[in-house]
Structure formats: structure tokens, C-alpha cells
CSV table of C-alpha atoms in Angstrom, one decimal:
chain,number,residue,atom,x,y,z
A,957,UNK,CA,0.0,0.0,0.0
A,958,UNK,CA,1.5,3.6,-1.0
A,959,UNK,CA,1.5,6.5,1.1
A,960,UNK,CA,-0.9,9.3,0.8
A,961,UNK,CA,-0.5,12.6,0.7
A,962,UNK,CA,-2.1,14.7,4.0
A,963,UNK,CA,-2.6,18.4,4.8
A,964,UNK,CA,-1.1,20.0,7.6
A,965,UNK,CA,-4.8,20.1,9.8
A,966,UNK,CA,-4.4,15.7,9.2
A,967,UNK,CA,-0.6,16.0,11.1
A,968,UNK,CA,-1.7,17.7,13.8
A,969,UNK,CA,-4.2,15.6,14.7
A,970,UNK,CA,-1.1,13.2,15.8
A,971,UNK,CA,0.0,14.5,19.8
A,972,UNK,CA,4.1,14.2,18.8
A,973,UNK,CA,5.6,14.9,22.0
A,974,UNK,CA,9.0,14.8,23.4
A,975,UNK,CA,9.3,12.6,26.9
A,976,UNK,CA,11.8,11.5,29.2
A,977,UNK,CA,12.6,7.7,29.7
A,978,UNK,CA,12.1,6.6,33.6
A,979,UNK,CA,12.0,2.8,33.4
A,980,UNK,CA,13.2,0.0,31.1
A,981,UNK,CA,12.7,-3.4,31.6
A,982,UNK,CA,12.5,-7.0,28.9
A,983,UNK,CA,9.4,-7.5,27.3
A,984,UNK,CA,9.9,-11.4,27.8
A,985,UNK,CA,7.0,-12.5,25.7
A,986,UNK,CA,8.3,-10.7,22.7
A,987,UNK,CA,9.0,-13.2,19.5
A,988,UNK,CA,12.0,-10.2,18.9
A,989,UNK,CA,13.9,-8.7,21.5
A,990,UNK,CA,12.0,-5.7,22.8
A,991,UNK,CA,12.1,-3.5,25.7
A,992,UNK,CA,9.3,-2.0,27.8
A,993,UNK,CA,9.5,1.6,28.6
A,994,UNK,CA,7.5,3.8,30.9
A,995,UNK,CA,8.2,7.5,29.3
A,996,UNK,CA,7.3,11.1,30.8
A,997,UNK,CA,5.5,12.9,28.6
A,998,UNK,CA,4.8,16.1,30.9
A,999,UNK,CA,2.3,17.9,32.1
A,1000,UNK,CA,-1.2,17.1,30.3
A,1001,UNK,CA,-0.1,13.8,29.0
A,1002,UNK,CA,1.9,12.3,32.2
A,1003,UNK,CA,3.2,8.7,32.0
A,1004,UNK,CA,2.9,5.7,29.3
A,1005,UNK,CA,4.1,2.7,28.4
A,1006,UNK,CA,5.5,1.3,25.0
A,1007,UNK,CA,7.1,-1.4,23.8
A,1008,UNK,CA,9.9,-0.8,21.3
A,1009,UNK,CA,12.3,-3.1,19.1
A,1010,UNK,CA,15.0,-1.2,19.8
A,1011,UNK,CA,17.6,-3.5,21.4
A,1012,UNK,CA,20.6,-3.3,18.8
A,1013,UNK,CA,21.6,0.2,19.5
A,1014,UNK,CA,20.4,0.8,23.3
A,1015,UNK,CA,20.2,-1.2,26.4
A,1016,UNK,CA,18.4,-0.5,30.2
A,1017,UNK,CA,21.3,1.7,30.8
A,1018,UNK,CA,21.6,3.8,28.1
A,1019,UNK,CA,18.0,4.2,28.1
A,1020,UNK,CA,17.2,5.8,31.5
A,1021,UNK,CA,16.9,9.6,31.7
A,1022,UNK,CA,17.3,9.4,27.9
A,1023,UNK,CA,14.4,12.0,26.2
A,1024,UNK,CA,12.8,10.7,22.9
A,1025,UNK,CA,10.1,11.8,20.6
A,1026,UNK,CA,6.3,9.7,21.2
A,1027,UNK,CA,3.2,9.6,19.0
A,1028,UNK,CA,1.2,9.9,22.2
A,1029,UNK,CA,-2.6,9.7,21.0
A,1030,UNK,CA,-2.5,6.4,19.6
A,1031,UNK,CA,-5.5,3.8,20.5
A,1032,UNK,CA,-3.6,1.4,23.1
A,1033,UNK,CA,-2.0,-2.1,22.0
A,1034,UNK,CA,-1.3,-5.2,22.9
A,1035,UNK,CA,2.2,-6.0,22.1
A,1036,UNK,CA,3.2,-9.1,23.3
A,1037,UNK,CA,1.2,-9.4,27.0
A,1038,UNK,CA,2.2,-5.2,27.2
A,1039,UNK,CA,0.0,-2.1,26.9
A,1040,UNK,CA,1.7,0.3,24.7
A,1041,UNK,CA,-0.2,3.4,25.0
A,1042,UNK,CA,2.4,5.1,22.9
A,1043,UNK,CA,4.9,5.0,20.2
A,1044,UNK,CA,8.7,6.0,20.3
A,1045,UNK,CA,9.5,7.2,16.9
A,1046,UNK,CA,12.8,6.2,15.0
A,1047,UNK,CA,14.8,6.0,11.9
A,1048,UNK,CA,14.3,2.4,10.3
A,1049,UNK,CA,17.5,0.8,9.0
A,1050,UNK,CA,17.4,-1.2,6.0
A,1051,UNK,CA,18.2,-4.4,8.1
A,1052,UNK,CA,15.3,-3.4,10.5
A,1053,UNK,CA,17.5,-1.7,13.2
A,1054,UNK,CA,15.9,1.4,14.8
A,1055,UNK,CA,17.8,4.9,15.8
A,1056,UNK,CA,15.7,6.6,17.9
A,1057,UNK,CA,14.5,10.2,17.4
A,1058,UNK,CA,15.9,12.4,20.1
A,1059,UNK,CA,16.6,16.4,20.9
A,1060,UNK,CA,20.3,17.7,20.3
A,1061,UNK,CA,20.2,19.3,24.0
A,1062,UNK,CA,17.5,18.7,27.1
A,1063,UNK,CA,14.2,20.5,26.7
A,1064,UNK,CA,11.2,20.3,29.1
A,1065,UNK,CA,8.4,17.0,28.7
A,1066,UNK,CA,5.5,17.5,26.9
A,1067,UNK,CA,7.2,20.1,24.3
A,1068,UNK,CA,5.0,19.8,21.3
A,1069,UNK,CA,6.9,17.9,18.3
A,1070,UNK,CA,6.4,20.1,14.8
């Protein structure tokens, strides 16, 4: 299926928000290698929870305090046994590997993603 084209009033009816990272733990049920993630999305939007493939570039470590970008108006999912009420956004590799979308410097939960 190709993409279609959308106006600007059809993007912002996505809540893109920037969030920091507070937990991170193994989604065991997974078929791939994924990581649960509880995510502060500031005031108005507060905590979720997402499950991400995201395992060949970052680990529980790297991943705490960490700030990423969320599609945060998404109907929830069940991913495995987990409720993702979110999505963290990345880059997809060719091979399937994911970079995750993240500020250059610290900026305050909840900022609205343009």
C-alpha cells in the first residue's frame, strides 16, 4: 500500500511529544527482542508505556533519563502481554535496526513535536 498525501490540519491531529525515559525493563513475551518503557511525557499527557524493538543500538542503561520523541494519541495495544499506549519514533534501517528520534540538547516534557 503507497502512502498518501495529508494536509497539515491531518498531522496535527497526531499528539508528537518529546518525553523523558524513567523505566526500562524486557518484554519477555516478545518473539524479537524488545524492551518495555515507561516515558514522561509532561504535564497534560503524564506517563505511558511502549514497547519498542529497539535493542541493537540501546540497552536499560543507556536508556534511563534518555528524552525521545512519542506519538502519544494512539488507541492502546497489545504488544506481546504489554499495553503500549504510545509509540517512540525512530529512523528504520534497511536491516530493520531502529535509531531513535531524540533532541540535540535537554528540553522540558510535553514540548509539542512540529
Amino acid at each position: 500500500m503507497g502512502k498518501i498525501e495529508i494536509t497539515y490540519e491531518d498531522f496535527k491531529k497526531a499528539q508528537i511529544k518529546l518525553g523523558t525515559i524513567l523505566e526500562v525493563k524486557n518484554n519477555e513475551k516478545a518473539k524479537k527482542p524488545s524492551l518495555v518503557l515507561k516515558i514522561d511525557f509532561g504535564e497534560g499527557v503524564g506517563i505511558k508505556q511502549s514497547s519498542a524493538q529497539i535493542t541493537h543500538y540501546y540497552n536499560k542503561e543507556s536508556l534511563i533519563g534518555k528524552q525521545v520523541v512519542g506519538a502519544c494519541n494512539f488507541l492502546t495495544k497489545n504488544i506481546a502481554g504489554v499495553i503500549a499506549e504510545a509509540l517512540v519514533l525512530g529512523a528504520i534501517e534497511k536491516d530493520g535496526k531502529v535509531v531513535l528520534l531524540h533532541p540535540s540538547q535537554k528540553a522540558e516534557n510535553g514540548l509539542e513535536i512540529a
